[in-house]
Amino acid sequence: MKKTHSCGTLTADQMGEKVSLMGWVQRRRDHGGIIFIDLRDRTGLIQVVFDQEKSKEIFHLAESIRNEYVVAVEGEISPRSQETINPKLTTGEIEVFVDSLTILNSSKTPPIYIENDIDVDENLRLKYRYLDLRRPEMQEKLFLRHKIIKNIRDFLDLEGFWEIETPVLTRSTPEGARDYLVPSRVKSGSFFALPQSPQLFKQLLMVAGTEKYFQIARCFRDEDLRADRQPEFTQLDMEMSFVNSEDIMNIVEKLIVDIFKKVLGKEVKYPFLRLPYREAMSRFGTDKPDTRFGLEIQDISKLVADSEFKVFTGALASGGVVRGINAKGASFSRKEVDDLTELSIKLGAKGLAWFMVGPEGLKSPINKFFKTEQLEELSQKMNAEDGDLLIFVADSQKVAEEVLGRLRVHLGEKLNLISEEDNFLWVTDFPLLSFDDGEKRYVSNHHPFTSPVEEDINLLEEEPLSARAQAYDLVLNGVEIGGGSIRIHRRELQERLLKLLGFTQEESYEKFGFLLQAFEYGTPPHGGIALGLDRLIMLMLKARSIREVIPFPKTASASCLLTDAPAPVNTEQLDELFLRLELPEKEDDESEEKGC
RNA sequence: GGAGCUGUAGUGUAGCGGUUAACAUGCCGGCCUGUCAAGCCGGAGAUCGCGGGUUCAAUUCCCGUCAGCUCCGCCA
C-alpha cells in the first residue's frame, strides 16, 4: 500500500476518489457502533470513519487504536451530510469511509499533548522533542525555516553568489568568544577549534577570487546562553570583493525585503534607516535601538547647570551629563515611580530624579532646587504635558546612556508603546577600537580584520579611539541580527592593527601568518556580513526564543535533554587522545561510562 | 561566576505545620451509530525534584543541592 494523498490537502474536489492515507491518530471518538478517527499528517487532519456494519473485522481493529498510533487506511472520499460538516477543519466537508486498515505502529500515551498552545514544562518538550515537533505550530516553524533558507539560497544564487563550505575543524584564534575545542588524535597535544564564524576562510575565498560567497554556516561559541543565544547557531555568512559598505547594506536590504515578501507576504519598508553609532547611543542609549516607539533620551545638562540641585551639578562638575526621558502619559503612582528608581539603581544609576507632570506643571520633591523659569524651560525641552512622567539620570555619559537606554525599553513595554511592525535599521560609524580597562589594551569592537574608515587611518597611532570602523550592524526591533564590515586587505595595515591590539610581531605571525601571507598575493578589497539566522527567523515568526525555531536546542546550561549530551567518555577514548581529566573536587559517585 | 522565578498523579494546577493530598484533563474498563474538546457510568494513578535541619509532627518552615526558565557578567 502506498500513501496516495496527504490528509490536510483533501477537498471536495476528490469526491468519490479512492485514497490511501497514512498518518498519526490525533483522536478517536468511539460511539459504540461507529468510530471516528482524526488522522493527522504534516499537512493537517481529516476524519476517517469506521462503520460496524461495513466490516466487523476492521471495526474491531479500529477499537484498539489509541492516540498517536500510526495507521494506514484506504477508503473513499465521501461528502458529509449538511449537519455534520465541521467548519473548523479545512477538510471538514468530507470524510473517508474506511474499507482497509493497517496499524503500522502503536504508541504509548505521549507525555505531552500533540496540539498547539500547550502549557507544559520546557523540560518535557525538550526531552521529548520529537513529540513536541509533531505539534502543528512546530511543524509550521520547521517548514517556514526551510522556506526562508531556500529563499535565501535562491536569491543569492540569482545575485551571483556561490555557496561554499568551510571547515568545521579549524584552528583556535585569539580574541572573541571562548572556543569549543576538539583534540587531535593524530597530532597529540594539539587541538582543533570549532569556528565562531567562518571569518578568515571567507576572506581567503576572496583572495581565491570567488568574488561573491555565501554559506549557511553553523557557528560555535562556548559562552553562556540567553533566550536569543545558543552555543551553536546558524549564520548566513556573506562576503564580496570590490564593494563598499553601501553595496553590502544594499544587497542585504534587498534580500530581507525579498524573503519577507516571499515567505511571509509582508512588505518591508526600505531603504532602512542608517543611524551613526554615536547618535544611536545618545538618542536611544544602545547600539541596537528599538525604534518602534519614541521615548527618546534628551540631554538637559546645559539647562540644569546652574540649578541648586547638587546631584545634577555635581555630576556635571565631574564631567558627566544629565539626561532624561519623558515617559509620555505614564501617570504612574508613587509606588510605580519608586519601583522605577529601584530598577535604575539596579542598572547602575545612583538614583533617579523625576517630575510628575500635572495640570499646574512639574511636581517633584526636588522642585525647590529649581527656579520657576528653569522648570518652565525643562517642561518645554521635554515636551511635558499633563499625565507625563519625566525621569533623569545624572552620571557619566556612559552610565546615563546605558541606564536610560534600558529604562526606555522597560517603559516602552510597560506603557505598551511597542507596535507590531518590523522595524529594520543599520547602525554605522562604530568606533574601530575601545580600551579594555581590565586587560589594559585596545580591543576591536567588531573584529581585528575590520578596516578603519580611510580618512581615519592616520589616527590609528596617535588617537586610536577616534578612528571609525567601516562596520555596520543590522538591527530589527531592538535585536542585533547581523553585523559586518569592509575588511583590511593589505598586509601592512593588518599588521598595524594587530600591533595596536597588543600582539607582538611573533604572535601575529604565529596566529595569523597564513592570512598575512595571503594578503601578499593580490588580495582584492572585500567586505561582508553575517546574519544570525536563528534570531532573524525567531523575529519573523514572532517566537519568544530562538529555541522555538531551532529543532534541537540546548538548555541554559548548554546541554541537550534529548540525548543527554554532553556526557562523559570512557578512559580508552581519553587515552587515545592522551588526555587526562583533572576535575575540581566534588563528591561525584559513578559518573563514568555513559556514551551516546 | 552572580541574582531572581519555578519544581505536587502522565499533563496542567490547587492546597496546608497534623487532610484519606484536591480539581481538571489524560489513561484503563463498561455503555452508546454522527461525533469532531463526543457523552454517560465506574476505576487505577503522587516516595509533593533530591539531601539535610527545625519540630511531637514537614509536601508545607529553614539550609543546601539538582534541573528548567529569565536577567547581569561573558558573547572579536
XYZ file of C-alpha atoms (C1' of nucleotides) in Angstrom:
672
model
C 0.000 0.000 0.000
C 1.291 3.449 -0.903
C 0.275 6.763 0.606
C -1.583 8.461 -2.236
C -2.714 11.690 -0.599
C -1.946 13.952 2.325
C -4.630 14.317 4.972
C -4.915 18.072 5.138
C -4.896 18.639 1.397
C -8.019 16.663 0.560
C -11.034 18.635 -0.627
C -14.474 18.016 -2.003
C -12.864 18.018 -5.458
C -11.661 14.483 -4.814
C -15.194 13.320 -4.013
C -15.668 9.667 -4.780
C -11.972 9.008 -5.222
C -10.428 6.056 -3.505
C -7.488 7.237 -1.435
C -4.819 5.662 0.699
C -3.778 7.726 3.705
C -1.071 7.247 6.281
C -0.519 9.221 9.404
C -0.922 9.574 13.136
C -4.125 9.255 15.133
C -4.945 12.643 16.590
C -8.086 11.478 18.391
C -10.505 8.589 18.407
C -14.195 9.027 19.118
C -15.847 5.676 19.757
C -19.648 5.739 19.664
C -20.108 2.034 20.043
C -21.349 1.268 16.569
C -19.328 3.898 14.771
C -15.808 5.161 15.345
C -14.346 8.434 14.133
C -10.639 8.999 13.907
C -8.946 12.286 13.153
C -5.978 11.259 11.072
C -3.052 13.658 11.051
C -0.013 14.093 8.905
C 2.158 17.149 8.390
C -0.484 18.736 6.191
C -3.359 18.578 8.640
C -6.324 16.480 9.739
C -9.075 14.521 8.105
C -11.848 12.496 9.690
C -11.949 8.820 8.828
C -14.980 6.725 9.692
C -15.310 3.092 10.730
C -18.794 1.611 10.452
C -19.536 -1.578 12.347
C -21.917 -2.750 9.679
C -19.403 -2.337 6.881
C -16.834 -4.730 8.339
C -16.859 -6.252 11.806
C -13.204 -7.179 11.438
C -11.921 -3.692 10.570
C -14.186 -2.164 13.185
C -12.793 -4.450 15.836
C -9.243 -3.494 14.860
C -10.190 0.185 14.984
C -11.380 -0.244 18.558
C -7.805 -0.999 19.598
C -6.412 2.204 18.120
C -5.135 4.872 20.514
C -3.705 8.366 20.164
C -0.524 8.658 18.106
C -0.828 5.185 16.634
C 0.489 5.209 13.088
C -2.079 3.805 10.711
C -2.738 3.320 7.024
C -6.298 3.465 5.760
C -7.909 3.064 2.382
C -11.315 4.348 1.579
C -13.471 6.628 -0.440
C -13.738 10.394 -0.063
C -17.374 10.998 0.824
C -19.409 14.104 1.416
C -20.597 14.812 4.921
C -24.264 15.490 5.407
C -25.024 19.166 5.920
C -25.454 18.879 9.722
C -22.189 17.030 10.231
C -19.899 19.408 8.372
C -17.140 20.680 10.645
C -16.287 24.270 9.715
C -13.220 24.193 11.993
C -11.445 21.723 9.734
C -10.217 22.613 6.268
C -11.266 19.088 5.329
C -14.498 19.446 7.304
C -16.837 18.946 4.362
C -15.584 15.448 3.642
C -14.579 12.255 5.373
C -13.132 8.910 4.400
C -15.128 5.718 4.886
C -12.518 3.110 5.634
C -12.530 -0.255 3.923
C -8.964 -1.211 4.774
C -6.960 -0.533 7.925
C -3.381 -1.380 8.818
C -1.856 -0.433 12.143
C 1.721 0.451 11.175
C 2.792 1.089 14.734
C 1.356 1.558 18.189
C 2.248 4.331 20.605
C 2.437 4.810 24.311
C 0.359 7.674 25.638
C 2.579 10.658 24.897
C 3.769 12.781 27.844
C 2.753 15.991 26.090
C -0.359 16.808 24.113
C 0.211 16.862 20.374
C -1.574 20.149 19.747
C -0.936 23.887 19.597
C -0.735 26.237 22.559
C 0.221 23.643 25.118
C 1.216 24.855 28.547
C 3.897 22.416 29.538
C 7.284 22.482 31.191
C 10.005 23.181 28.644
C 11.948 20.321 30.184
C 9.449 17.853 28.855
C 9.227 19.463 25.463
C 12.988 19.226 25.070
C 13.269 15.710 26.413
C 10.566 14.531 24.010
C 11.441 16.986 21.276
C 10.374 14.502 18.576
C 6.857 14.666 20.009
C 6.988 18.414 20.530
C 7.973 18.826 16.889
C 4.865 16.858 15.834
C 2.727 19.730 17.068
C 1.328 21.729 14.132
C 2.819 25.035 15.268
C 6.269 23.487 15.480
C 5.868 21.844 12.091
C 4.929 25.241 10.730
C 8.127 26.689 12.185
C 10.243 23.932 10.677
C 8.553 24.487 7.345
C 8.984 28.261 7.393
C 12.601 27.940 8.436
C 13.092 25.727 5.412
C 11.308 28.251 3.206
C 13.365 31.157 4.492
C 16.634 29.351 3.894
C 15.519 28.165 0.481
C 14.610 31.722 -0.477
C 17.957 32.985 0.705
C 19.685 30.408 -1.458
C 17.548 31.245 -4.485
C 18.015 34.978 -4.045
C 21.766 34.841 -3.597
C 22.161 32.411 -6.471
C 20.390 34.859 -8.763
C 22.663 37.617 -7.464
C 25.692 35.590 -8.492
C 26.786 34.260 -5.109
C 28.413 30.875 -4.741
C 27.613 28.753 -1.724
C 30.922 27.414 -0.461
C 31.622 25.297 2.596
C 34.425 25.998 5.028
C 35.925 23.720 7.680
C 34.301 22.997 10.995
C 37.567 21.642 12.340
C 39.803 24.657 12.277
C 42.310 26.453 14.459
C 41.714 28.422 17.599
C 42.354 32.106 17.088
C 42.724 34.684 19.830
C 40.103 37.379 20.503
C 36.405 36.767 20.628
C 34.418 34.147 22.409
C 35.642 31.037 24.176
C 36.306 28.251 21.679
C 34.936 24.749 21.650
C 37.991 22.554 21.363
C 38.430 19.207 19.641
C 41.552 17.235 20.478
C 43.595 15.835 17.627
C 44.394 12.146 17.876
C 46.975 12.204 15.115
C 48.814 15.275 16.332
C 48.753 14.553 20.024
C 48.529 17.527 22.330
C 47.087 19.758 19.609
C 43.540 20.902 19.260
C 41.123 21.984 16.636
C 38.588 24.662 17.484
C 35.071 24.784 16.137
C 34.562 28.034 14.220
C 32.983 31.020 15.930
C 32.337 32.125 12.375
C 33.950 31.328 9.022
C 35.560 34.790 9.073
C 39.080 34.011 7.928
C 38.065 31.362 5.440
C 35.653 33.648 3.694
C 38.355 36.278 3.421
C 40.678 33.654 1.964
C 37.929 32.795 -0.514
C 38.061 36.404 -1.630
C 41.821 36.064 -2.060
C 40.963 32.944 -4.049
C 38.988 35.056 -6.468
C 35.471 33.766 -5.771
C 34.177 37.355 -5.544
C 30.752 36.573 -4.124
C 30.467 33.927 -1.418
C 27.787 32.843 0.985
C 27.225 29.987 3.384
C 24.525 28.865 5.782
C 27.146 28.268 8.422
C 26.957 26.617 11.806
C 28.956 28.594 14.359
C 30.040 27.709 17.873
C 30.742 29.885 20.875
C 31.313 28.486 24.328
C 29.636 31.290 26.248
C 26.610 31.394 28.496
C 23.195 31.184 26.908
C 20.260 33.528 26.651
C 16.812 33.419 25.096
C 18.462 34.603 21.875
C 21.818 32.854 22.257
C 22.741 29.198 21.776
C 26.231 27.706 21.864
C 25.750 26.512 18.317
C 23.808 28.654 15.956
C 23.400 29.352 12.285
C 24.678 32.352 10.397
C 24.024 33.488 6.898
C 27.609 34.348 6.112
C 28.406 36.517 3.087
C 31.480 38.109 1.575
C 32.058 40.129 -1.586
C 35.036 41.585 -3.381
C 35.259 45.065 -4.908
C 32.473 46.524 -2.785
C 31.963 49.220 -0.192
C 29.721 49.293 2.878
C 26.790 50.655 0.916
C 26.929 47.800 -1.595
C 26.687 45.262 1.188
C 23.933 47.052 3.046
C 22.003 47.353 -0.210
C 22.172 43.701 -1.085
C 21.180 42.684 2.434
C 18.208 45.034 2.317
C 17.123 43.532 -0.976
C 17.493 40.073 0.485
C 15.467 40.906 3.595
C 12.720 42.557 1.582
C 12.634 39.541 -0.715
C 12.295 36.889 1.978
C 9.707 38.845 3.974
C 7.704 39.212 0.786
C 8.055 35.661 -0.466
C 7.808 33.791 2.829
C 5.501 35.962 4.910
C 3.831 38.037 2.228
C 4.899 41.164 4.106
C 6.174 44.396 2.616
C 9.216 45.712 4.444
C 9.922 49.414 4.147
C 13.317 50.228 2.697
C 15.927 51.591 2.468
C 16.483 51.005 6.160
C 17.359 53.899 8.419
C 21.125 54.436 8.818
C 21.952 55.564 12.294
C 25.507 56.537 13.265
C 26.619 54.761 16.410
C 27.069 57.997 18.377
C 23.562 59.142 17.523
C 22.083 55.751 18.442
C 23.782 55.936 21.814
C 22.682 59.452 22.655
C 19.091 59.119 21.408
C 18.407 55.528 22.460
C 21.173 54.599 24.873
C 22.070 51.437 22.975
C 23.764 50.347 19.772
C 20.714 48.262 18.874
C 17.822 50.657 19.304
C 14.216 49.638 19.075
C 12.702 52.478 17.082
C 9.163 51.152 17.083
C 8.374 53.654 19.814
C 9.518 57.106 20.961
C 10.632 57.935 24.493
C 13.912 59.259 23.141
C 16.615 60.396 25.523
C 17.105 64.170 25.912
C 20.172 65.974 27.186
C 19.363 68.678 29.745
C 22.909 69.196 31.025
C 23.115 72.840 29.917
C 19.656 73.594 31.193
C 20.273 72.492 34.770
C 23.894 73.557 35.017
C 23.106 76.492 37.284
C 20.399 74.823 39.343
C 20.746 74.297 43.072
C 20.382 70.540 42.741
C 23.740 69.107 43.821
C 23.099 65.702 42.265
C 22.896 67.364 38.862
C 25.582 69.976 39.263
C 27.895 67.505 40.928
C 27.644 65.063 38.058
C 28.271 67.867 35.582
C 31.245 69.144 37.549
C 32.920 65.761 37.286
C 32.457 65.683 33.537
C 29.172 63.827 33.490
C 25.814 64.555 31.923
C 22.179 64.890 32.930
C 19.827 63.122 30.578
C 16.265 62.036 30.759
C 13.176 60.612 29.175
C 9.612 61.811 29.073
C 7.504 58.756 29.836
C 4.539 60.039 27.865
C 1.211 59.545 29.584
C 2.697 57.233 32.188
C 0.595 58.657 35.044
C 2.451 56.409 37.444
C 1.584 56.023 41.084
C 4.217 56.944 43.639
C 4.854 53.212 44.094
C 5.493 52.748 40.394
C 7.929 55.649 40.399
C 9.730 54.112 43.361
C 9.958 50.810 41.525
C 11.428 52.654 38.565
C 14.004 54.256 40.838
C 14.913 50.893 42.257
C 15.330 49.494 38.770
C 17.586 52.408 37.804
C 19.830 51.715 40.747
C 19.960 48.053 39.835
C 21.004 49.089 36.335
C 23.872 51.131 37.721
C 22.498 54.633 38.332
C 22.980 56.316 41.669
C 19.328 57.268 41.712
C 16.534 58.630 39.615
C 15.323 62.212 39.586
C 11.740 62.575 38.489
C 8.940 65.052 37.938
C 5.295 64.184 37.638
C 3.520 66.464 35.231
C 0.173 67.749 36.456
C -2.171 70.413 35.143
C -0.116 73.031 37.021
C 3.223 71.843 35.736
C 6.050 69.858 37.254
C 5.716 68.287 40.684
C 8.592 66.674 42.491
C 10.372 66.566 45.826
C 13.258 68.310 44.048
C 11.170 71.200 42.670
C 12.642 73.505 45.292
C 16.140 73.274 43.785
C 14.989 74.872 40.547
C 13.849 78.369 39.678
C 10.401 78.675 38.186
C 11.788 79.599 34.795
C 14.142 76.583 34.900
C 11.183 74.308 35.481
C 9.421 76.064 32.643
C 12.367 75.532 30.323
C 12.630 71.917 31.394
C 8.952 71.422 30.668
C 9.404 72.824 27.217
C 12.565 70.925 26.393
C 10.953 67.655 27.491
C 7.642 68.482 25.847
C 5.899 67.830 29.167
C 2.132 67.513 29.225
C -0.373 66.650 31.893
C -0.003 62.989 32.861
C 3.623 62.609 31.759
C 6.480 61.484 33.935
C 9.935 62.978 33.440
C 12.863 60.907 34.648
C 16.515 61.925 34.769
C 19.820 60.254 35.395
C 22.883 62.303 36.308
C 26.081 60.355 35.788
C 28.935 59.781 33.401
C 27.773 59.787 29.810
C 28.318 56.040 29.574
C 26.227 55.190 32.634
C 23.487 57.697 31.817
C 23.126 56.310 28.303
C 23.169 52.726 29.427
C 20.651 53.161 32.234
C 18.277 55.328 30.257
C 18.538 53.014 27.287
C 17.296 50.162 29.420
C 14.676 52.236 31.185
C 13.430 53.306 27.789
C 12.808 49.719 26.700
C 11.290 48.906 30.077
C 8.927 51.853 29.809
C 8.091 51.072 26.205
C 6.959 47.629 27.264
C 5.207 48.760 30.421
C 3.342 51.548 28.639
C 2.515 49.225 25.781
C 4.006 51.528 23.179
C 5.699 48.903 21.049
C 3.954 48.347 17.736
C 3.890 45.070 15.843
C 5.590 46.369 12.688
C 9.014 45.131 11.659
C 11.485 47.910 12.051
C 14.912 47.473 10.483
C 17.813 49.853 10.775
C 21.552 49.978 10.278
C 23.913 51.258 12.901
C 27.047 52.628 11.244
C 30.229 54.501 12.078
C 31.224 52.380 15.029
C 34.477 53.281 16.685
C 37.088 50.800 15.499
C 38.504 50.176 18.963
C 37.734 50.527 22.610
C 40.038 50.400 25.562
C 39.682 47.399 27.823
C 40.348 48.571 31.366
C 40.756 45.034 32.648
C 43.239 43.916 30.041
C 44.798 47.372 29.728
C 44.828 47.322 25.959
C 42.830 48.259 22.917
C 40.300 45.719 21.700
C 38.417 45.528 18.434
C 34.763 46.420 18.624
C 33.960 44.264 15.631
C 36.987 42.076 14.947
C 40.664 42.642 14.156
C 40.111 42.382 10.392
C 37.768 45.341 10.173
C 39.036 48.196 8.075
C 39.138 51.675 9.533
C 37.446 54.447 7.612
C 40.001 55.552 5.007
C 40.486 59.104 6.324
C 40.853 57.835 9.915
C 43.787 55.552 9.191
C 46.239 58.275 10.142
C 44.564 58.491 13.575
C 45.426 54.913 14.407
C 48.600 55.547 16.344
C 48.071 58.937 17.984
C 44.285 58.892 18.583
C 43.143 55.291 18.158
C 39.813 55.667 19.934
C 38.690 58.294 17.436
C 39.176 56.042 14.439
C 35.913 54.883 12.948
C 35.367 51.428 11.505
C 33.845 50.600 8.149
C 31.382 48.446 10.038
C 27.627 48.167 10.186
C 25.144 46.276 12.323
C 21.681 45.290 11.215
C 19.061 45.738 13.919
C 15.472 44.506 13.885
C 13.103 45.585 16.641
C 15.903 46.208 19.095
C 17.659 42.918 18.398
C 21.034 42.770 16.689
C 20.550 40.346 13.833
C 23.769 40.866 11.992
C 26.974 42.737 11.583
C 29.713 43.122 9.077
C 32.449 45.290 7.769
C 34.795 46.130 4.996
C 37.956 44.192 5.749
C 41.571 45.109 5.728
C 43.106 43.657 2.573
C 46.663 44.915 2.820
C 49.270 43.209 4.923
C 50.843 46.405 6.163
C 47.592 47.793 7.587
C 46.616 44.431 9.102
C 49.946 44.248 10.876
C 49.481 47.765 12.196
C 46.103 46.825 13.594
C 47.371 43.658 15.236
C 50.192 45.629 16.794
C 47.691 48.161 18.095
C 45.741 45.311 19.684
C 48.826 44.328 21.606
C 50.101 41.409 19.520
C 53.814 41.146 19.179
C 55.065 40.503 15.676
C 55.830 36.894 16.637
C 52.293 36.372 17.949
C 50.789 37.954 14.858
C 52.778 35.686 12.577
C 52.039 32.626 14.631
C 48.282 33.162 14.857
C 47.552 34.958 11.618
C 50.598 34.302 9.456
C 48.530 32.428 6.881
C 46.258 35.448 6.452
C 49.089 37.982 6.313
C 50.838 35.826 3.766
C 47.703 35.543 1.674
C 47.436 39.323 1.631
C 50.736 39.422 -0.248
C 49.275 37.663 -3.267
C 46.867 40.124 -4.788
C 44.038 40.299 -2.285
C 41.095 42.269 -3.621
C 39.343 44.825 -1.426
C 36.450 42.990 0.143
C 33.854 43.011 2.849
C 30.858 41.134 4.074
C 28.363 40.456 6.754
C 26.941 37.673 8.884
C 23.276 37.495 9.828
C 22.091 35.500 12.819
C 19.589 33.276 11.067
C 18.020 31.868 14.216
C 17.339 35.342 15.521
C 16.007 36.564 12.211
C 13.688 33.570 11.952
C 12.627 33.998 15.580
C 11.592 37.578 14.887
C 9.942 36.720 11.584
C 7.837 34.054 13.285
C 7.212 36.126 16.431
C 8.745 33.409 18.582
C 9.776 34.193 22.143
C 13.134 32.450 21.984
C 15.464 31.077 19.336
C 14.887 27.677 20.930
C 11.460 27.780 19.321
C 12.970 27.906 15.833
C 15.877 25.513 16.404
C 14.766 21.892 16.068
C 17.025 20.504 18.780
C 18.193 23.329 21.026
C 20.237 23.248 24.192
C 19.186 24.332 27.654
C 20.559 27.307 29.571
C 23.317 25.067 30.887
C 24.263 24.079 27.345
C 23.059 20.514 27.492
C 20.708 18.539 25.306
C 17.893 16.967 27.324
C 17.057 14.594 24.494
C 20.453 12.917 24.106
C 21.846 13.880 27.490
C 24.856 15.466 25.816
C 27.431 16.408 26.869
C 28.262 13.105 28.555
C 31.380 11.529 29.999
C 33.511 9.385 27.712
C 35.358 6.251 28.703
C 39.013 6.215 29.577
C 40.006 4.396 26.386
C 38.743 7.342 24.381
C 40.723 9.725 26.539
C 43.830 7.543 26.349
C 43.771 7.625 22.563
C 43.901 11.379 22.770
C 46.488 11.443 25.540
C 44.070 13.329 27.749
C 43.668 13.026 31.483
C 40.906 14.636 33.477
C 41.615 16.741 36.485
C 38.236 17.766 37.786
C 37.641 20.162 40.656
C 36.933 18.299 43.890
C 33.259 17.446 44.170
C 31.582 14.347 45.517
C 30.881 12.537 42.302
C 29.726 8.925 42.635
C 29.588 6.894 39.429
C 29.543 9.238 36.502
C 31.749 7.143 34.236
C 30.766 5.129 31.161
C 27.724 6.583 29.602
C 28.416 7.379 25.989
C 25.883 8.138 23.320
C 30.671 33.356 38.362
C 26.111 36.306 40.371
C 20.673 37.446 41.062
C 15.507 36.201 40.579
C 11.430 32.771 39.468
C 9.693 27.626 39.121
C 9.595 22.214 40.740
C 2.816 18.213 43.983
C -0.619 11.656 39.821
C 1.011 11.009 32.549
C -0.054 16.523 31.881
C -1.716 21.413 33.861
C -2.889 23.324 38.516
C -4.925 23.680 43.995
C -3.537 23.025 48.903
C -1.827 23.142 54.038
C 2.834 22.647 60.383
C -1.446 17.269 61.781
C -6.009 16.128 55.254
C -7.958 9.663 53.014
C -3.073 15.267 49.475
C -7.978 18.174 45.961
C -9.594 19.696 40.809
C -9.312 19.406 35.526
C -7.553 16.721 31.695
C -5.287 12.326 30.121
C -5.200 6.906 30.991
C -7.906 1.909 31.802
C -12.815 -0.700 31.731
C -18.180 -0.633 30.570
C -22.436 1.559 27.773
C -23.520 4.107 23.347
C -24.381 4.599 15.106
C -22.866 11.136 13.508
C -19.155 12.790 16.757
C -15.367 16.339 15.960
C -12.639 19.344 23.258
C -18.283 13.444 21.779
C -21.426 11.889 26.054
C -22.784 8.845 30.478
C -21.074 5.270 34.450
C -17.014 3.037 37.037
C -11.700 2.525 38.113
C -6.475 2.964 38.546
C -2.804 6.556 39.121
C 1.608 11.003 43.747
C 8.229 8.146 47.921
C 4.709 16.504 46.995
C 12.655 17.274 42.481
C 16.730 15.341 45.834
C 19.558 15.700 50.699
C 19.840 17.675 55.483
C 17.842 20.581 59.599
C 13.935 22.771 62.982
C 9.550 20.337 65.237
C 5.909 15.585 68.978
C 4.713 16.023 63.640
C 7.335 18.918 57.293
C 4.572 18.364 50.791
C 4.092 22.975 53.953
C 9.225 26.482 57.745
C 14.890 26.870 57.230
C 19.624 25.479 54.781
C 21.961 23.045 50.862
C 21.740 20.695 46.172
C 19.932 19.394 41.239
C 17.064 20.674 36.931
C 14.414 24.300 33.851
C 13.493 29.463 32.680
C 14.771 34.949 32.798
C 18.440 38.591 33.534
C 23.676 40.521 34.783
C 28.774 39.252 33.829
C 30.501 36.854 29.312
C 29.145 36.729 23.815
C 36.061 39.768 18.421
